Amino acid sequence: MQIPLSVLDLAPVARGETVGSSIAASVALAQRAEQTGYRRVWYAEHHNMRHIASSATSVLVAHVGAHTSTLRLGAGGVMLPNHSPLTIAEQFGTLEAMYPGRIDLGLGRAPGSDQNTMYALRRDANSADRFPQDVLELQGYLTGHSRVPGVDAIPGRGSDVPLYVLGSSMFGAGLAAALGLPYAFASHFAPQALEPAVAAYRRDFRPSEQLDAPYVIAGVNAIAADTPEAARAAREATRRRLAVGLFGQGRDLSDDEAELLLSSGAGVHVDRMLTHTAVGTPAEVRAQLTDFARLADADELIVAHQAPGTEERLRSVTLVAEAMESVAA
């Protein structure tokens, strides 16, 4: 059996692009993923980040769903402490009604933002502490067994939208195992705890109505190109983009200024984030992704195609799918 591949799309807004062109690129990316055999595309909730257009995650899922036909779509993830569980149940229950059997709901407990943005979202600073209870409340709405007397999610009740716990630490692994839910590890940007977290999840997993055996989705970056030179150039452009996004303090910086950021210390952080990144020609990427799948003990890989331009990302989606077509799970 071939290892399933999925796509994590951050809906990047590149230099000179608009949010509208970014969303159009996300539609094209999902269509290419559907054509080339990927299982799902997920969108991540971020706020107050000028170069990411996926803040209204459920709206983006709805739009992409209207332009695809078989691909699974979902959140990777909704930062649940930013929202009431009832609101998310209604949103994703609506999506499931629109696109039956195609909707996923990945849940994280990070803010996806900074302190001021947390305030603007009306988020309680301690709301992450209630994440396990919020997951259970949300699950109750979606399965038709509400934990709040007299309150149902409409739409949403009985939709059984599958839940996934996202994480980059032992906390998420423990929660996913205890609740019997699939576990998606964010190793595409936070690689440090990957192996112990996955091992703990598999060891402590308890079967549930949704899932009878542990299931691990591991995040990994990929930059596949037709030549090694093109892949390396795209990787360097990606390093510059991440440095500006993380350390540029909201400014638009030139490539030379981004290189200065990288050389002054940002490069260490960026390269740590990109630890699990497959770069090169299809053959090179195939070898790197195969090794990563073994390291992560993953049942599925969710790939963030990091090339800076839309056409480069589309090409990477195609090349990775072709390269991994016969890799056994």
mmCIF file of C-alpha atoms in Angstrom:
data_model
loop_
_atom_site.group_PDB
_atom_site.id
_atom_site.type_symbol
_atom_site.label_atom_id
_atom_site.label_comp_id
_atom_site.label_asym_id
_atom_site.label_seq_id
_atom_site.Cartn_x
_atom_site.Cartn_y
_atom_site.Cartn_z
ATOM 1 C CA MET A 1 0.000 0.000 0.000
ATOM 2 C CA GLN A 2 1.303 3.424 -0.945
ATOM 3 C CA ILE A 3 1.724 5.903 1.908
ATOM 4 C CA PRO A 4 -1.045 8.523 1.701
ATOM 5 C CA LEU A 5 -0.004 12.070 0.895
ATOM 6 C CA SER A 6 -1.867 15.224 1.840
ATOM 7 C CA VAL A 7 -1.204 18.948 1.538
ATOM 8 C CA LEU A 8 -0.985 21.648 4.186
ATOM 9 C CA ASP A 9 -1.703 24.999 2.545
ATOM 10 C CA LEU A 10 -0.896 28.169 4.500
ATOM 11 C CA ALA A 11 -2.413 30.344 1.753
ATOM 12 C CA PRO A 12 0.719 32.505 1.535
ATOM 13 C CA VAL A 13 0.450 36.038 0.200
ATOM 14 C CA ALA A 14 3.695 36.519 -1.709
ATOM 15 C CA ARG A 15 5.372 39.846 -2.368
ATOM 16 C CA GLY A 16 3.329 41.734 -4.960
ATOM 17 C CA GLU A 17 0.282 39.492 -4.552
ATOM 18 C CA THR A 18 -3.143 40.270 -3.105
ATOM 19 C CA VAL A 19 -5.260 38.191 -0.775
ATOM 20 C CA GLY A 20 -7.516 37.522 -3.765
ATOM 21 C CA SER A 21 -4.665 36.118 -5.844
ATOM 22 C CA SER A 22 -3.527 34.046 -2.868
ATOM 23 C CA ILE A 23 -6.971 32.477 -2.512
ATOM 24 C CA ALA A 24 -7.048 31.768 -6.258
ATOM 25 C CA ALA A 25 -3.675 30.052 -5.849
ATOM 26 C CA SER A 26 -5.106 27.925 -3.032
ATOM 27 C CA VAL A 27 -7.920 26.809 -5.325
ATOM 28 C CA ALA A 28 -5.407 25.891 -8.030
ATOM 29 C CA LEU A 29 -3.264 24.038 -5.476
ATOM 30 C CA ALA A 30 -6.237 21.994 -4.240
ATOM 31 C CA GLN A 31 -7.276 21.173 -7.790
ATOM 32 C CA ARG A 32 -3.752 19.995 -8.603
ATOM 33 C CA ALA A 33 -3.683 17.926 -5.404
ATOM 34 C CA GLU A 34 -6.994 16.323 -6.354
ATOM 35 C CA GLN A 35 -5.763 15.559 -9.874
ATOM 36 C CA THR A 36 -2.533 13.964 -8.622
ATOM 37 C CA GLY A 37 -3.984 11.737 -5.923
ATOM 38 C CA TYR A 38 -3.464 13.520 -2.612
ATOM 39 C CA ARG A 39 -5.891 12.502 0.112
ATOM 40 C CA ARG A 40 -6.704 15.868 1.699
ATOM 41 C CA VAL A 41 -5.806 19.545 1.866
ATOM 42 C CA TRP A 42 -5.841 21.332 5.208
ATOM 43 C CA TYR A 43 -5.692 25.040 5.996
ATOM 44 C CA ALA A 44 -4.189 26.482 9.175
ATOM 45 C CA GLU A 45 -5.735 29.240 11.265
ATOM 46 C CA HIS A 46 -3.421 32.222 11.769
ATOM 47 C CA HIS A 47 -4.232 35.799 12.693
ATOM 48 C CA ASN A 48 -2.578 39.182 12.227
ATOM 49 C CA MET A 49 -0.005 37.795 9.793
ATOM 50 C CA ARG A 50 0.107 39.924 6.674
ATOM 51 C CA HIS A 51 1.565 37.157 4.489
ATOM 52 C CA ILE A 52 -0.958 34.407 5.385
ATOM 53 C CA ALA A 53 -4.563 34.432 4.122
ATOM 54 C CA SER A 54 -6.080 31.442 5.952
ATOM 55 C CA SER A 55 -7.424 33.188 9.075
ATOM 56 C CA ALA A 56 -11.096 32.522 8.201
ATOM 57 C CA THR A 57 -10.422 28.809 7.801
ATOM 58 C CA SER A 58 -13.967 27.537 7.382
ATOM 59 C CA VAL A 59 -14.724 30.180 4.740
ATOM 60 C CA LEU A 60 -11.655 29.153 2.746
ATOM 61 C CA VAL A 61 -12.634 25.478 3.013
ATOM 62 C CA ALA A 62 -16.110 26.308 1.695
ATOM 63 C CA HIS A 63 -14.697 28.193 -1.279
ATOM 64 C CA VAL A 64 -12.214 25.486 -2.222
ATOM 65 C CA GLY A 65 -14.885 22.822 -1.783
ATOM 66 C CA ALA A 66 -16.958 24.486 -4.487
ATOM 67 C CA HIS A 67 -14.038 24.154 -6.925
ATOM 68 C CA THR A 68 -13.124 20.517 -6.184
ATOM 69 C CA SER A 69 -15.161 17.331 -6.153
ATOM 70 C CA THR A 70 -13.512 14.412 -4.304
ATOM 71 C CA LEU A 71 -10.655 15.824 -2.228
ATOM 72 C CA ARG A 72 -11.037 15.876 1.553
ATOM 73 C CA LEU A 73 -10.790 19.393 2.963
ATOM 74 C CA GLY A 74 -10.409 20.714 6.457
ATOM 75 C CA ALA A 75 -8.623 22.617 9.143
ATOM 76 C CA GLY A 76 -5.081 21.882 10.090
ATOM 77 C CA GLY A 77 -6.147 23.341 12.251
ATOM 78 C CA VAL A 78 -8.734 25.426 14.008
ATOM 79 C CA MET A 79 -7.208 26.917 17.155
ATOM 80 C CA LEU A 80 -10.094 25.902 19.368
ATOM 81 C CA PRO A 81 -9.354 28.216 22.339
ATOM 82 C CA ASN A 82 -10.061 31.148 19.994
ATOM 83 C CA HIS A 83 -13.672 30.014 19.534
ATOM 84 C CA SER A 84 -16.666 28.537 21.280
ATOM 85 C CA PRO A 85 -17.027 24.809 20.516
ATOM 86 C CA LEU A 86 -20.633 25.415 19.447
ATOM 87 C CA THR A 87 -19.576 27.927 16.788
ATOM 88 C CA ILE A 88 -17.022 25.532 15.307
ATOM 89 C CA ALA A 89 -19.538 22.671 15.381
ATOM 90 C CA GLU A 90 -22.006 24.819 13.444
ATOM 91 C CA GLN A 91 -19.402 25.922 10.910
ATOM 92 C CA PHE A 92 -18.051 22.456 10.203
ATOM 93 C CA GLY A 93 -21.503 20.908 10.396
ATOM 94 C CA THR A 94 -22.499 23.340 7.653
ATOM 95 C CA LEU A 95 -19.448 22.366 5.596
ATOM 96 C CA GLU A 96 -20.263 18.663 6.017
ATOM 97 C CA ALA A 97 -23.818 19.324 4.809
ATOM 98 C CA MET A 98 -22.408 21.116 1.763
ATOM 99 C CA TYR A 99 -19.687 18.555 0.986
ATOM 100 C CA PRO A 100 -20.754 15.224 2.539
ATOM 101 C CA GLY A 101 -17.944 12.872 3.491
ATOM 102 C CA ARG A 102 -15.213 15.354 2.558
ATOM 103 C CA ILE A 103 -14.678 17.451 5.703
ATOM 104 C CA ASP A 104 -12.006 17.071 8.417
ATOM 105 C CA LEU A 105 -11.578 19.091 11.601
ATOM 106 C CA GLY A 106 -8.086 19.315 13.058
ATOM 107 C CA LEU A 107 -7.862 21.051 16.427
ATOM 108 C CA GLY A 108 -5.001 22.883 18.082
ATOM 109 C CA ARG A 109 -4.661 24.732 21.367
ATOM 110 C CA ALA A 110 -2.097 27.382 20.352
ATOM 111 C CA PRO A 111 -3.320 30.948 19.763
ATOM 112 C CA GLY A 112 -2.071 31.190 16.178
ATOM 113 C CA SER A 113 -1.296 34.802 17.006
ATOM 114 C CA ASP A 114 0.376 37.198 19.469
ATOM 115 C CA GLN A 115 -0.833 38.601 22.797
ATOM 116 C CA ASN A 116 -2.521 41.691 21.319
ATOM 117 C CA THR A 117 -4.302 39.557 18.746
ATOM 118 C CA MET A 118 -5.475 37.212 21.482
ATOM 119 C CA TYR A 119 -7.064 40.243 23.146
ATOM 120 C CA ALA A 120 -8.659 41.318 19.861
ATOM 121 C CA LEU A 121 -10.117 37.819 19.477
ATOM 122 C CA ARG A 122 -11.643 38.210 22.972
ATOM 123 C CA ARG A 123 -9.720 35.175 24.033
ATOM 124 C CA ASP A 124 -9.197 34.456 27.712
ATOM 125 C CA ALA A 125 -5.466 34.064 28.396
ATOM 126 C CA ASN A 126 -6.251 30.819 30.249
ATOM 127 C CA SER A 127 -8.532 29.376 27.580
ATOM 128 C CA ALA A 128 -5.906 26.878 26.387
ATOM 129 C CA ASP A 129 -6.211 25.178 29.785
ATOM 130 C CA ARG A 130 -9.760 24.168 28.848
ATOM 131 C CA PHE A 131 -8.728 22.607 25.539
ATOM 132 C CA PRO A 132 -9.469 18.968 26.520
ATOM 133 C CA GLN A 133 -12.931 19.913 27.807
ATOM 134 C CA ASP A 134 -13.591 22.025 24.714
ATOM 135 C CA VAL A 135 -12.652 19.103 22.439
ATOM 136 C CA LEU A 136 -15.125 16.873 24.270
ATOM 137 C CA GLU A 137 -17.838 19.532 24.107
ATOM 138 C CA LEU A 138 -17.267 19.955 20.363
ATOM 139 C CA GLN A 139 -17.281 16.194 19.849
ATOM 140 C CA GLY A 140 -20.597 15.987 21.684
ATOM 141 C CA TYR A 141 -22.204 18.523 19.368
ATOM 142 C CA LEU A 142 -20.959 16.745 16.234
ATOM 143 C CA THR A 143 -21.992 13.263 17.340
ATOM 144 C CA GLY A 144 -25.444 14.340 18.510
ATOM 145 C CA HIS A 145 -24.641 13.787 22.193
ATOM 146 C CA SER A 146 -24.423 17.343 23.458
ATOM 147 C CA ARG A 147 -22.765 17.858 26.831
ATOM 148 C CA VAL A 148 -24.677 21.123 27.292
ATOM 149 C CA PRO A 149 -28.302 20.405 28.222
ATOM 150 C CA GLY A 150 -30.771 21.760 25.707
ATOM 151 C CA VAL A 151 -28.119 22.965 23.244
ATOM 152 C CA ASP A 152 -27.496 21.367 19.852
ATOM 153 C CA ALA A 153 -25.377 22.395 16.886
ATOM 154 C CA ILE A 154 -27.678 23.009 13.933
ATOM 155 C CA PRO A 155 -26.198 22.346 11.404
ATOM 156 C CA GLY A 156 -23.725 19.926 12.941
ATOM 157 C CA ARG A 157 -25.718 17.595 15.149
ATOM 158 C CA GLY A 158 -25.017 14.006 14.158
ATOM 159 C CA SER A 159 -22.713 15.025 11.303
ATOM 160 C CA ASP A 160 -19.837 13.029 12.824
ATOM 161 C CA VAL A 161 -17.181 15.266 11.276
ATOM 162 C CA PRO A 162 -13.938 13.429 12.146
ATOM 163 C CA LEU A 163 -11.714 15.165 14.687
ATOM 164 C CA TYR A 164 -7.910 15.215 14.665
ATOM 165 C CA VAL A 165 -5.699 16.476 17.480
ATOM 166 C CA LEU A 166 -2.830 18.650 16.262
ATOM 167 C CA GLY A 167 0.260 19.167 18.320
ATOM 168 C CA SER A 168 3.988 19.637 18.620
ATOM 169 C CA SER A 169 4.464 18.389 22.176
ATOM 170 C CA MET A 170 3.718 15.533 24.523
ATOM 171 C CA PHE A 171 0.462 17.208 25.603
ATOM 172 C CA GLY A 172 -1.261 16.726 22.251
ATOM 173 C CA ALA A 173 0.032 13.171 21.992
ATOM 174 C CA GLY A 174 -1.412 12.300 25.389
ATOM 175 C CA LEU A 175 -4.776 13.885 24.657
ATOM 176 C CA ALA A 176 -5.133 12.224 21.243
ATOM 177 C CA ALA A 177 -4.255 8.852 22.774
ATOM 178 C CA ALA A 178 -6.683 9.254 25.681
ATOM 179 C CA LEU A 179 -9.571 10.301 23.419
ATOM 180 C CA GLY A 180 -8.832 7.743 20.713
ATOM 181 C CA LEU A 181 -8.377 10.369 17.990
ATOM 182 C CA PRO A 182 -5.907 10.621 15.108
ATOM 183 C CA TYR A 183 -2.790 12.651 15.921
ATOM 184 C CA ALA A 184 -1.174 15.126 13.521
ATOM 185 C CA PHE A 185 2.299 16.296 14.530
ATOM 186 C CA ALA A 186 3.500 19.716 13.348
ATOM 187 C CA SER A 187 7.006 18.555 12.467
ATOM 188 C CA HIS A 188 7.038 20.870 9.440
ATOM 189 C CA PHE A 189 7.880 23.751 11.802
ATOM 190 C CA ALA A 190 8.352 22.284 15.312
ATOM 191 C CA PRO A 191 10.388 19.110 14.931
ATOM 192 C CA GLN A 192 11.907 18.724 18.382
ATOM 193 C CA ALA A 193 9.474 16.310 20.086
ATOM 194 C CA LEU A 194 8.387 14.323 17.024
ATOM 195 C CA GLU A 195 9.739 10.878 17.885
ATOM 196 C CA PRO A 196 8.897 10.740 21.617
ATOM 197 C CA ALA A 197 5.439 12.240 21.039
ATOM 198 C CA VAL A 198 4.526 9.709 18.351
ATOM 199 C CA ALA A 199 5.894 6.845 20.437
ATOM 200 C CA ALA A 200 3.856 7.947 23.463
ATOM 201 C CA TYR A 201 0.712 8.332 21.355
ATOM 202 C CA ARG A 202 1.033 4.844 19.896
ATOM 203 C CA ARG A 203 1.825 3.306 23.295
ATOM 204 C CA ASP A 204 -1.064 4.944 25.179
ATOM 205 C CA PHE A 205 -3.759 4.953 22.472
ATOM 206 C CA ARG A 206 -7.240 3.875 23.583
ATOM 207 C CA PRO A 207 -9.714 2.835 20.869
ATOM 208 C CA SER A 208 -12.801 4.991 20.416
ATOM 209 C CA GLU A 209 -15.955 5.084 18.326
ATOM 210 C CA GLN A 210 -14.101 7.179 15.737
ATOM 211 C CA LEU A 211 -10.865 5.176 15.603
ATOM 212 C CA ASP A 212 -9.909 1.635 16.584
ATOM 213 C CA ALA A 213 -6.121 1.928 16.150
ATOM 214 C CA PRO A 214 -3.613 4.799 16.357
ATOM 215 C CA TYR A 215 -3.183 6.941 13.258
ATOM 216 C CA VAL A 216 -0.322 9.411 12.829
ATOM 217 C CA ILE A 217 -0.127 12.222 10.286
ATOM 218 C CA ALA A 218 3.304 13.868 10.207
ATOM 219 C CA GLY A 219 3.956 17.308 8.765
ATOM 220 C CA VAL A 220 6.916 17.726 6.431
ATOM 221 C CA ASN A 221 8.110 20.426 4.050
ATOM 222 C CA ALA A 222 8.897 19.739 0.413
ATOM 223 C CA ILE A 223 10.484 21.730 -2.387
ATOM 224 C CA ALA A 224 10.582 19.520 -5.465
ATOM 225 C CA ALA A 225 11.812 20.892 -8.774
ATOM 226 C CA ASP A 226 12.998 19.605 -12.136
ATOM 227 C CA THR A 227 16.628 20.500 -11.412
ATOM 228 C CA PRO A 228 18.739 20.596 -8.235
ATOM 229 C CA GLU A 229 19.581 24.227 -8.904
ATOM 230 C CA ALA A 230 15.923 25.277 -9.076
ATOM 231 C CA ALA A 231 15.170 23.412 -5.858
ATOM 232 C CA ARG A 232 18.077 25.017 -4.009
ATOM 233 C CA ALA A 233 17.088 28.475 -5.226
ATOM 234 C CA ALA A 234 13.535 27.923 -4.023
ATOM 235 C CA ARG A 235 14.832 26.776 -0.649
ATOM 236 C CA GLU A 236 16.866 29.936 -0.210
ATOM 237 C CA ALA A 237 13.877 32.047 -1.201
ATOM 238 C CA THR A 238 11.819 30.154 1.385
ATOM 239 C CA ARG A 239 14.430 30.846 4.081
ATOM 240 C CA ARG A 240 14.303 34.552 3.268
ATOM 241 C CA ARG A 241 10.497 34.589 3.331
ATOM 242 C CA LEU A 242 10.359 32.885 6.712
ATOM 243 C CA ALA A 243 13.007 35.181 8.158
ATOM 244 C CA VAL A 244 11.044 38.258 7.091
ATOM 245 C CA GLY A 245 7.750 36.823 8.306
ATOM 246 C CA LEU A 246 9.131 35.853 11.696
ATOM 247 C CA PHE A 247 11.627 38.623 12.391
ATOM 248 C CA GLY A 248 10.856 41.439 9.951
ATOM 249 C CA GLN A 249 8.472 43.214 12.359
ATOM 250 C CA GLY A 250 5.823 43.633 9.705
ATOM 251 C CA ARG A 251 8.125 45.319 7.179
ATOM 252 C CA ASP A 252 8.588 44.471 3.519
ATOM 253 C CA LEU A 253 12.294 43.740 3.234
ATOM 254 C CA SER A 254 14.459 43.276 0.168
ATOM 255 C CA ASP A 255 16.278 40.009 -0.469
ATOM 256 C CA ASP A 256 19.538 41.600 0.704
ATOM 257 C CA GLU A 257 17.887 42.748 3.931
ATOM 258 C CA ALA A 258 16.415 39.271 4.427
ATOM 259 C CA GLU A 259 19.880 37.761 3.999
ATOM 260 C CA LEU A 260 21.153 40.105 6.712
ATOM 261 C CA LEU A 261 18.413 38.857 9.010
ATOM 262 C CA LEU A 262 19.387 35.260 8.295
ATOM 263 C CA SER A 263 23.067 35.920 8.963
ATOM 264 C CA SER A 264 22.369 37.823 12.180
ATOM 265 C CA GLY A 265 20.715 34.913 13.978
ATOM 266 C CA ALA A 266 17.344 34.386 12.303
ATOM 267 C CA GLY A 267 18.892 31.691 10.134
ATOM 268 C CA VAL A 268 19.409 29.391 13.121
ATOM 269 C CA HIS A 269 15.720 29.570 14.009
ATOM 270 C CA VAL A 270 14.553 29.220 10.407
ATOM 271 C CA ASP A 271 16.792 26.232 9.733
ATOM 272 C CA ARG A 272 15.584 24.543 12.912
ATOM 273 C CA MET A 273 12.008 24.995 11.708
ATOM 274 C CA LEU A 274 12.963 23.486 8.346
ATOM 275 C CA THR A 275 14.686 20.435 9.857
ATOM 276 C CA HIS A 276 12.276 18.097 8.089
ATOM 277 C CA THR A 277 12.376 19.468 4.561
ATOM 278 C CA ALA A 278 12.778 17.406 1.402
ATOM 279 C CA VAL A 279 14.560 19.433 -1.274
ATOM 280 C CA GLY A 280 15.672 18.479 -4.769
ATOM 281 C CA THR A 281 14.675 16.539 -7.834
ATOM 282 C CA PRO A 282 11.900 13.915 -7.619
ATOM 283 C CA ALA A 283 14.396 11.125 -6.913
ATOM 284 C CA GLU A 284 16.045 13.126 -4.144
ATOM 285 C CA VAL A 285 12.737 14.127 -2.599
ATOM 286 C CA ARG A 286 11.460 10.554 -2.763
ATOM 287 C CA ALA A 287 14.442 9.306 -0.754
ATOM 288 C CA GLN A 288 14.135 12.097 1.818
ATOM 289 C CA LEU A 289 10.388 11.714 2.321
ATOM 290 C CA THR A 290 10.682 7.937 2.592
ATOM 291 C CA ASP A 291 13.329 8.309 5.296
ATOM 292 C CA PHE A 292 11.190 10.872 7.102
ATOM 293 C CA ALA A 293 8.096 8.640 7.050
ATOM 294 C CA ARG A 294 10.128 5.900 8.751
ATOM 295 C CA LEU A 295 11.597 8.314 11.293
ATOM 296 C CA ALA A 296 8.168 9.719 12.130
ATOM 297 C CA ASP A 297 6.489 6.286 12.205
ATOM 298 C CA ALA A 298 3.780 7.976 10.154
ATOM 299 C CA ASP A 299 0.662 6.511 8.575
ATOM 300 C CA GLU A 300 0.289 9.586 6.359
ATOM 301 C CA LEU A 301 2.421 12.558 5.357
ATOM 302 C CA ILE A 302 0.954 16.049 5.122
ATOM 303 C CA VAL A 303 3.241 18.122 2.958
ATOM 304 C CA ALA A 304 3.757 21.880 3.080
ATOM 305 C CA HIS A 305 5.032 22.787 -0.375
ATOM 306 C CA GLN A 306 7.258 25.725 0.486
ATOM 307 C CA ALA A 307 8.367 27.044 -2.905
ATOM 308 C CA PRO A 308 7.669 30.796 -3.017
ATOM 309 C CA GLY A 309 5.767 31.077 -6.317
ATOM 310 C CA THR A 310 2.422 29.555 -7.240
ATOM 311 C CA GLU A 311 3.695 27.787 -10.346
ATOM 312 C CA GLU A 312 6.644 26.405 -8.405
ATOM 313 C CA ARG A 313 4.325 25.074 -5.701
ATOM 314 C CA LEU A 314 2.044 23.481 -8.278
ATOM 315 C CA ARG A 315 5.023 21.820 -9.918
ATOM 316 C CA SER A 316 6.233 20.589 -6.531
ATOM 317 C CA VAL A 317 2.804 19.085 -5.806
ATOM 318 C CA THR A 318 2.944 17.145 -9.068
ATOM 319 C CA LEU A 319 6.551 15.989 -8.744
ATOM 320 C CA VAL A 320 6.123 14.768 -5.164
ATOM 321 C CA ALA A 321 2.985 12.822 -6.069
ATOM 322 C CA GLU A 322 4.731 11.154 -8.994
ATOM 323 C CA ALA A 323 7.858 10.426 -6.967
ATOM 324 C CA MET A 324 5.964 8.846 -4.056
ATOM 325 C CA GLU A 325 3.466 6.893 -6.142
ATOM 326 C CA SER A 326 4.912 3.472 -5.349
ATOM 327 C CA VAL A 327 6.397 4.071 -1.881
ATOM 328 C CA ALA A 328 5.000 1.523 0.544
ATOM 329 C CA ALA A 329 3.421 2.657 3.789
#
